[in-house]
Amino acid sequence: MSLQENQGFNTRAVHAGQAFEPRTGAVVPPLHFSSTYAQDGIGNLRGGYEYGRGGNPTRDALQEQLAALELGTHAYSFSSGLAAEDALIRALTRPGDHIVLGNDAYGGTYRLISRVLGDWGIGNTPVDMANLDTVRSAVAANKTRFVWVETPSNPLMKITDIAALADIAHDAGALLVVDNTFASPYLQNPLALGADVVVHSTTKYIGGHSDVVGGAVVVKDAELAEKIGFVQFAVGAVSGPMDAFLTTRGLKTLGVRMDRHSENGQAVAEWLLERPEVEAVLYPGLPSHPGHELASKQMRSFGGMVSVQFKGGEAAARKVAESTSVFTLAESLGGIESLMNYPSEMTHASVKGTELAVPVNLLRLSCGIEDKEDLVADLEQAFSAIP
Ligand SMILES: *Cc1c(COP(=O)(O)O)cnc(C)c1O
């Protein structure tokens, strides 16, 4: 089928970049492993394909699908989320440029910007993105090239107004980059709200099955696209064909999975809210969450990520993390299986002792697509282990 612009998310997810193979009619486009392509005479390429780092049909199919779902014009797929971020930053910044990012940004993003790219002259200021006045003055204080936000943020689940942030960035001649990993393109489309660049760790909801590591950059501007595409080609941290294939397969079911993730996240958050052991539940689907109204406007629903803080401090959080059986204690998120993570020693260990450190009484839950009754029952038995 040919894809039309007004088609719904799920139709685009299933069909964008996924035309059947013309020779055999194979409904699923074949997985192309070839590292090189035959030329019909020197420089006479078939369909523009020359060498696997520069182009691969399986990767192109994923990139087309990603662009269609993020409402962008171009998407570039990489071997990891951090490889995508690195390519983006190297493509569009130069020594002396500055990045203003959320003070609860993903630890690996902060590590890349501060400890790798810092040595190449890229400055950074972490700020509370929910406080727009603070953002505005941090942007003005330096030669800011990027405002970089995650919303919902990881793991504090703060919600930031993407449209307002885009205005702040653009007024200062900067670009707004949104890490849309937590929401996924099904729940939120930052480019439509004014952002210039979307980055993803496709390892999480987009792949969705915890079986592939990958990343992507999506833009809606041809000039930015050309620069990012050049770094993808010239540096070469591309996704391999098998990774691209698995990511495409996951992305086709993103909508149905996210509906269930959101339903389960809401149920778990509401259950946690009633528990006496709990100090705070951080979930934008709760009316008590400070970002609830904003999230209702800029997101389709609230997703499967829930953070919880315990009155019993670090000991209680650690006990629960080590007492579940449906939730698996593991890094990462966004897969069909529920995961539990203790950020201060796991995903965010790299920012321990910095401004970005995560409270030690906090657990982050990635609610999978299992039955919500079983998730709640698992938490209930784990809570009974708290001393
Ligand atoms: C995991 C993650 C990343 C990094 O992606 P990798 O695929 O692990 O390299 C970046 N941002 C967020 C929000 C993440 O959760």
Coordinates of C-alpha atoms and ligand atoms in Angstrom, one line a residue:
M1 CA 0.0 0.0 0.0
S2 CA 1.1 3.6 -0.5
L3 CA 1.4 5.6 2.6
Q4 CA -0.6 8.8 3.0
E5 CA 0.2 11.6 5.4
N6 CA -3.2 11.6 7.1
Q7 CA -3.0 7.9 8.1
G8 CA -3.0 7.0 11.7
F9 CA 0.0 6.1 13.8
N10 CA -0.5 2.4 13.8
T11 CA -1.0 2.3 10.0
R12 CA 2.2 4.2 9.5
A13 CA 4.0 1.9 12.1
V14 CA 3.0 -1.2 10.1
H15 CA 3.6 0.2 6.6
A16 CA 6.1 3.1 6.5
G17 CA 9.2 1.8 4.7
Q18 CA 7.8 -1.7 4.6
A19 CA 6.6 -2.2 1.0
F20 CA 6.6 -5.9 -0.1
E21 CA 9.5 -7.1 -2.0
P22 CA 8.8 -6.6 -5.8
R23 CA 10.5 -9.7 -7.2
T24 CA 8.8 -12.4 -5.0
G25 CA 6.0 -10.5 -3.3
A26 CA 7.5 -11.3 0.1
V27 CA 5.3 -9.3 2.5
V28 CA 8.1 -8.7 4.9
P29 CA 11.0 -6.9 3.2
P30 CA 14.1 -9.1 3.2
L31 CA 17.0 -8.6 5.6
H32 CA 20.0 -7.5 3.6
F33 CA 23.3 -8.6 5.0
S34 CA 25.5 -7.6 2.1
S35 CA 28.4 -5.3 2.9
T36 CA 28.8 -4.2 -0.7
Y37 CA 26.8 -3.8 -3.9
A38 CA 27.4 -4.8 -7.6
Q39 CA 27.9 -1.8 -9.9
D40 CA 26.6 -1.8 -13.5
G41 CA 29.7 -0.1 -14.7
I42 CA 32.0 2.1 -12.7
G43 CA 30.0 4.4 -10.4
N44 CA 26.7 3.1 -11.9
L45 CA 24.8 2.1 -8.8
R46 CA 21.5 0.3 -8.4
G47 CA 19.2 2.4 -6.3
G48 CA 22.1 4.4 -4.9
Y49 CA 23.6 1.5 -2.9
E50 CA 27.4 1.4 -2.9
Y51 CA 28.8 0.1 0.4
G52 CA 27.1 -1.0 3.7
R53 CA 28.3 1.8 6.0
G54 CA 26.8 4.4 3.6
G55 CA 23.6 2.6 2.9
N56 CA 21.7 -0.6 3.6
P57 CA 18.1 -1.3 2.5
T58 CA 17.1 -2.8 5.9
R59 CA 18.5 0.2 7.7
D60 CA 16.7 2.5 5.2
A61 CA 13.4 0.7 5.9
L62 CA 13.8 1.4 9.6
Q63 CA 14.9 5.0 9.0
E64 CA 11.8 5.7 6.8
Q65 CA 9.6 4.1 9.5
L66 CA 11.1 6.2 12.2
A67 CA 10.8 9.5 10.3
A68 CA 7.1 8.7 9.5
L69 CA 6.3 8.0 13.2
E70 CA 8.2 11.0 14.6
L71 CA 6.6 13.3 12.0
G72 CA 10.1 14.1 10.7
T73 CA 11.5 14.3 7.2
H74 CA 14.8 12.3 7.9
A75 CA 15.8 9.7 10.4
Y76 CA 19.3 8.2 11.0
S77 CA 19.7 4.9 12.8
F78 CA 22.8 4.1 15.0
S79 CA 24.3 1.2 16.9
S80 CA 23.2 2.6 20.3
G81 CA 21.4 5.6 21.7
L82 CA 24.6 7.1 22.8
A83 CA 26.2 6.6 19.4
A84 CA 23.2 8.6 18.0
E85 CA 23.7 11.3 20.5
D86 CA 27.4 11.5 19.8
A87 CA 26.8 11.8 16.1
L88 CA 24.2 14.5 16.6
I89 CA 26.5 16.5 18.9
R90 CA 29.5 16.2 16.6
A91 CA 27.5 17.0 13.5
L92 CA 25.9 20.2 14.9
T93 CA 28.3 21.7 17.5
R94 CA 31.8 23.1 17.4
P95 CA 34.3 23.8 20.2
G96 CA 33.1 26.7 22.3
D97 CA 29.5 25.7 21.9
H98 CA 27.4 25.0 25.0
I99 CA 24.6 22.5 25.8
V100 CA 22.0 23.3 28.5
L101 CA 20.5 20.0 29.7
G102 CA 18.2 18.8 32.3
N103 CA 19.7 18.2 35.7
D104 CA 18.1 14.7 35.7
A105 CA 19.3 13.8 32.2
Y106 CA 20.1 10.1 31.5
G107 CA 23.5 9.5 33.2
G108 CA 25.1 8.2 30.0
T109 CA 24.1 11.4 28.2
Y110 CA 25.7 13.5 30.9
R111 CA 28.8 11.4 30.9
L112 CA 29.1 11.7 27.1
I113 CA 28.6 15.4 27.1
S114 CA 30.8 16.2 30.1
R115 CA 33.5 13.6 30.1
V116 CA 34.0 12.8 26.4
L117 CA 32.9 15.9 24.4
G118 CA 33.9 18.3 27.2
D119 CA 37.5 17.6 26.3
W120 CA 36.7 18.8 22.8
G121 CA 35.5 22.1 24.0
I122 CA 31.7 21.5 24.4
G123 CA 30.5 23.2 27.6
N124 CA 27.4 22.2 29.6
T125 CA 25.1 23.5 32.2
P126 CA 22.6 21.1 34.0
V127 CA 19.4 22.9 35.0
D128 CA 15.9 22.1 36.3
M129 CA 14.1 22.1 33.0
A130 CA 10.7 22.4 34.7
N131 CA 11.8 26.0 35.7
L132 CA 11.7 27.9 32.5
D133 CA 13.2 31.1 34.0
T134 CA 16.3 29.1 35.1
V135 CA 16.5 27.6 31.6
R136 CA 16.3 31.0 29.9
S137 CA 19.1 32.5 32.0
A138 CA 21.3 29.4 31.6
V139 CA 20.8 29.6 27.8
A140 CA 21.7 33.3 27.7
A141 CA 24.8 32.9 29.9
N142 CA 26.8 31.0 27.2
K143 CA 27.0 30.4 23.5
T144 CA 24.2 27.9 23.7
R145 CA 23.8 25.6 20.7
F146 CA 21.5 23.0 22.2
V147 CA 18.8 22.9 24.8
W148 CA 18.5 19.2 25.6
V149 CA 15.5 17.8 27.4
E150 CA 14.0 14.5 28.4
T151 CA 10.3 14.6 29.2
P152 CA 9.2 12.6 31.1
S153 CA 12.7 12.7 32.7
N154 CA 14.6 9.7 33.9
P155 CA 14.1 8.7 36.7
L156 CA 12.4 11.7 38.3
M157 CA 9.5 11.7 35.8
K158 CA 9.5 15.5 35.5
I159 CA 7.4 17.0 32.7
T160 CA 8.7 19.9 30.7
D161 CA 6.7 22.1 28.3
I162 CA 8.3 21.3 24.9
A163 CA 6.6 24.2 23.0
A164 CA 7.7 26.7 25.6
L165 CA 11.3 25.3 25.6
A166 CA 11.4 25.5 21.8
D167 CA 10.6 29.2 22.0
I168 CA 13.3 29.8 24.6
A169 CA 15.9 27.9 22.5
H170 CA 14.9 29.6 19.2
D171 CA 14.9 33.1 20.8
A172 CA 18.5 32.5 21.6
G173 CA 19.4 31.1 18.2
A174 CA 19.7 27.6 19.7
L175 CA 18.1 24.3 18.8
L176 CA 15.8 22.2 21.0
V177 CA 16.8 18.5 21.2
V178 CA 14.3 16.2 22.8
D179 CA 15.3 12.7 24.0
N180 CA 12.0 11.0 23.4
T181 CA 13.0 7.6 24.7
F182 CA 10.6 7.5 27.6
A183 CA 7.5 8.6 25.8
S184 CA 8.2 7.0 22.4
P185 CA 6.7 8.5 19.2
Y186 CA 3.4 6.9 20.0
L187 CA 2.8 9.0 23.2
Q188 CA 4.5 12.3 22.1
N189 CA 5.9 13.9 18.9
P190 CA 8.3 16.7 19.9
L191 CA 9.0 17.8 16.3
A192 CA 5.3 18.7 16.0
L193 CA 5.5 20.8 19.2
G194 CA 8.4 22.9 17.9
A195 CA 11.5 20.8 18.7
D196 CA 14.3 20.7 16.1
V197 CA 15.7 17.3 16.8
V198 CA 14.5 14.1 18.4
V199 CA 16.9 11.4 19.7
H200 CA 16.0 7.9 20.8
S201 CA 17.5 5.0 22.5
T202 CA 15.6 2.5 20.3
T203 CA 16.9 -0.1 22.8
K204 CA 13.9 0.8 24.9
Y205 CA 10.2 1.1 23.8
I206 CA 10.9 1.3 20.1
G207 CA 12.7 -2.1 19.9
G208 CA 10.4 -3.1 22.8
H209 CA 11.6 -6.7 23.4
S210 CA 14.9 -6.2 25.2
D211 CA 16.7 -8.0 22.4
V212 CA 18.5 -5.2 20.5
V213 CA 20.6 -2.1 21.3
G214 CA 20.2 0.9 19.0
G215 CA 19.6 4.6 18.6
A216 CA 18.1 7.2 16.3
V217 CA 18.1 10.9 15.4
V218 CA 15.1 12.4 13.6
V219 CA 14.8 15.9 12.2
K220 CA 12.5 17.9 9.9
D221 CA 15.0 20.1 8.3
A222 CA 17.1 19.2 5.2
E223 CA 20.2 21.2 6.3
L224 CA 20.4 19.6 9.7
A225 CA 19.7 16.2 8.1
E226 CA 22.6 16.5 5.7
K227 CA 25.1 17.2 8.5
I228 CA 23.9 14.4 10.7
G229 CA 23.8 12.0 7.7
F230 CA 27.4 13.0 6.9
V231 CA 28.6 12.1 10.4
Q232 CA 26.6 8.8 10.3
F233 CA 28.5 7.9 7.1
A234 CA 31.9 9.4 8.0
V235 CA 32.1 8.0 11.5
G236 CA 30.1 4.9 10.9
A237 CA 28.4 4.0 14.1
V238 CA 25.5 2.6 12.0
S239 CA 23.0 -0.1 13.0
G240 CA 23.8 -3.5 11.6
P241 CA 21.2 -5.1 9.4
M242 CA 20.0 -7.6 12.0
D243 CA 19.6 -4.9 14.6
A244 CA 17.7 -2.7 12.1
F245 CA 15.4 -5.6 11.3
L246 CA 14.6 -6.4 14.9
T247 CA 14.0 -2.7 15.6
T248 CA 11.6 -2.4 12.7
R249 CA 9.8 -5.5 13.8
G250 CA 9.4 -4.1 17.3
L251 CA 8.3 -0.6 16.0
K252 CA 5.4 -2.1 14.1
T253 CA 3.6 -3.0 17.4
L254 CA 4.6 0.1 19.4
G255 CA 1.1 1.5 19.6
V256 CA -0.5 -1.7 21.0
R257 CA 2.3 -2.2 23.4
M258 CA 2.3 1.4 24.6
D259 CA -1.5 1.2 25.3
R260 CA -0.9 -1.7 27.7
H261 CA 2.3 -0.2 29.2
S262 CA 0.2 3.0 30.0
E263 CA -2.6 0.9 31.5
N264 CA -0.3 -1.0 33.7
G265 CA 1.8 2.0 34.7
Q266 CA -1.4 3.8 35.8
A267 CA -2.6 0.7 37.8
V268 CA 0.8 0.3 39.5
A269 CA 1.1 4.0 40.3
E270 CA -2.4 4.1 41.8
W271 CA -1.7 1.0 43.9
L272 CA 1.6 2.5 45.2
L273 CA -0.1 5.8 46.1
E274 CA -2.2 3.9 48.7
R275 CA 0.7 2.2 50.4
P276 CA 1.9 3.3 53.9
E277 CA 5.5 2.4 53.0
V278 CA 5.6 4.9 50.2
E279 CA 6.9 8.4 50.5
A280 CA 6.2 9.6 47.0
V281 CA 5.0 8.1 43.6
L282 CA 6.4 9.9 40.6
Y283 CA 4.0 9.2 37.7
P284 CA 2.5 11.9 35.4
G285 CA -0.8 10.0 35.1
L286 CA -1.6 10.8 38.8
P287 CA -3.6 14.1 39.1
S288 CA -1.3 14.9 42.1
H289 CA 1.8 15.0 39.8
P290 CA 2.9 18.6 39.2
G291 CA 3.2 17.9 35.5
H292 CA -0.1 16.1 35.1
E293 CA -2.0 18.8 33.2
L294 CA 0.9 19.5 30.9
A295 CA 1.5 15.8 30.2
S296 CA -2.2 15.4 29.4
K297 CA -1.8 18.1 26.7
Q298 CA 1.5 17.0 25.1
M299 CA 1.2 13.2 25.6
R300 CA -1.4 10.7 24.3
S301 CA -1.2 8.8 27.6
F302 CA 1.4 8.5 30.4
G303 CA 3.4 5.4 29.7
G304 CA 4.8 2.5 31.7
M305 CA 7.6 4.2 33.7
V306 CA 6.9 4.7 37.4
S307 CA 9.3 5.9 40.1
V308 CA 8.7 5.4 43.8
Q309 CA 10.4 6.6 46.9
F310 CA 10.3 4.8 50.2
K311 CA 9.8 6.2 53.8
G312 CA 12.2 3.4 54.9
G313 CA 15.0 5.0 52.8
E314 CA 17.7 3.1 51.0
A315 CA 17.2 -0.1 53.0
A316 CA 13.5 -0.4 52.0
A317 CA 14.2 0.4 48.3
R318 CA 17.0 -2.2 48.2
K319 CA 14.8 -4.8 49.9
V320 CA 11.9 -4.4 47.4
A321 CA 14.3 -4.4 44.4
E322 CA 15.7 -7.8 45.5
S323 CA 12.3 -9.4 46.4
T324 CA 10.2 -9.3 43.3
S325 CA 9.7 -12.3 40.9
V326 CA 7.6 -10.9 38.0
F327 CA 9.6 -7.7 37.9
T328 CA 13.2 -8.5 37.0
L329 CA 16.0 -6.5 38.6
A330 CA 17.9 -5.2 35.6
E331 CA 19.0 -2.0 33.9
S332 CA 17.1 -0.7 30.9
L333 CA 13.4 -0.3 30.3
G334 CA 10.6 -0.3 27.7
G335 CA 10.5 -4.0 27.0
I336 CA 7.4 -6.2 27.2
E337 CA 8.7 -7.7 30.5
S338 CA 8.6 -5.6 33.7
L339 CA 11.9 -4.5 35.0
M340 CA 13.0 -2.9 38.3
N341 CA 16.0 -0.7 38.7
Y342 CA 17.8 1.0 41.6
P343 CA 19.1 4.1 39.7
S344 CA 21.6 5.4 42.2
E345 CA 23.7 2.2 42.0
M346 CA 22.6 1.0 38.5
T347 CA 21.5 3.3 35.6
H348 CA 22.6 6.5 37.3
A349 CA 25.8 5.2 39.1
S350 CA 27.9 7.4 36.7
V351 CA 26.3 10.6 38.2
K352 CA 26.7 9.6 41.9
G353 CA 28.0 12.5 43.9
T354 CA 27.3 15.0 41.1
E355 CA 24.4 17.5 40.8
L356 CA 22.6 14.8 38.8
A357 CA 22.6 12.2 41.6
V358 CA 19.4 10.3 42.2
P359 CA 17.8 9.9 45.7
V360 CA 18.9 6.6 47.4
N361 CA 15.3 5.7 48.4
L362 CA 14.1 5.6 44.8
L363 CA 13.2 2.7 42.6
R364 CA 12.3 2.9 39.0
L365 CA 9.8 0.5 37.6
S366 CA 9.4 -0.3 33.9
C367 CA 5.9 -1.8 33.8
G368 CA 5.7 -4.4 31.0
I369 CA 2.7 -5.8 29.2
E370 CA 1.9 -8.6 31.7
D371 CA -1.4 -8.7 33.5
K372 CA -1.6 -5.7 35.9
E373 CA -3.0 -7.9 38.7
D374 CA 0.2 -10.0 38.6
L375 CA 2.4 -6.8 38.7
V376 CA 0.5 -5.5 41.7
A377 CA 0.6 -8.9 43.5
D378 CA 4.3 -9.2 42.9
L379 CA 4.9 -5.7 44.4
E380 CA 2.6 -6.6 47.3
Q381 CA 4.7 -9.7 48.2
A382 CA 7.9 -7.7 47.8
F383 CA 6.6 -4.9 50.1
S384 CA 6.0 -7.6 52.8
A385 CA 9.7 -8.2 52.9
I386 CA 10.5 -4.6 54.0
P387 CA 11.8 -4.9 57.5
Ligands
LIG1 C1 19.1 4.1 27.5 C2 19.0 5.6 27.3 C3 19.9 6.3 26.5 C4 21.1 5.6 25.9 O1 20.8 4.7 24.9 P1 21.7 3.4 24.7 O2 20.9 2.7 23.6 O3 21.8 2.6 26.0 O4 23.0 3.8 24.2 C5 19.7 7.6 26.3 N1 18.6 8.3 26.8 C6 17.7 7.6 27.6 C7 16.6 8.4 28.2 C8 17.9 6.3 27.8 O5 17.0 5.6 28.6

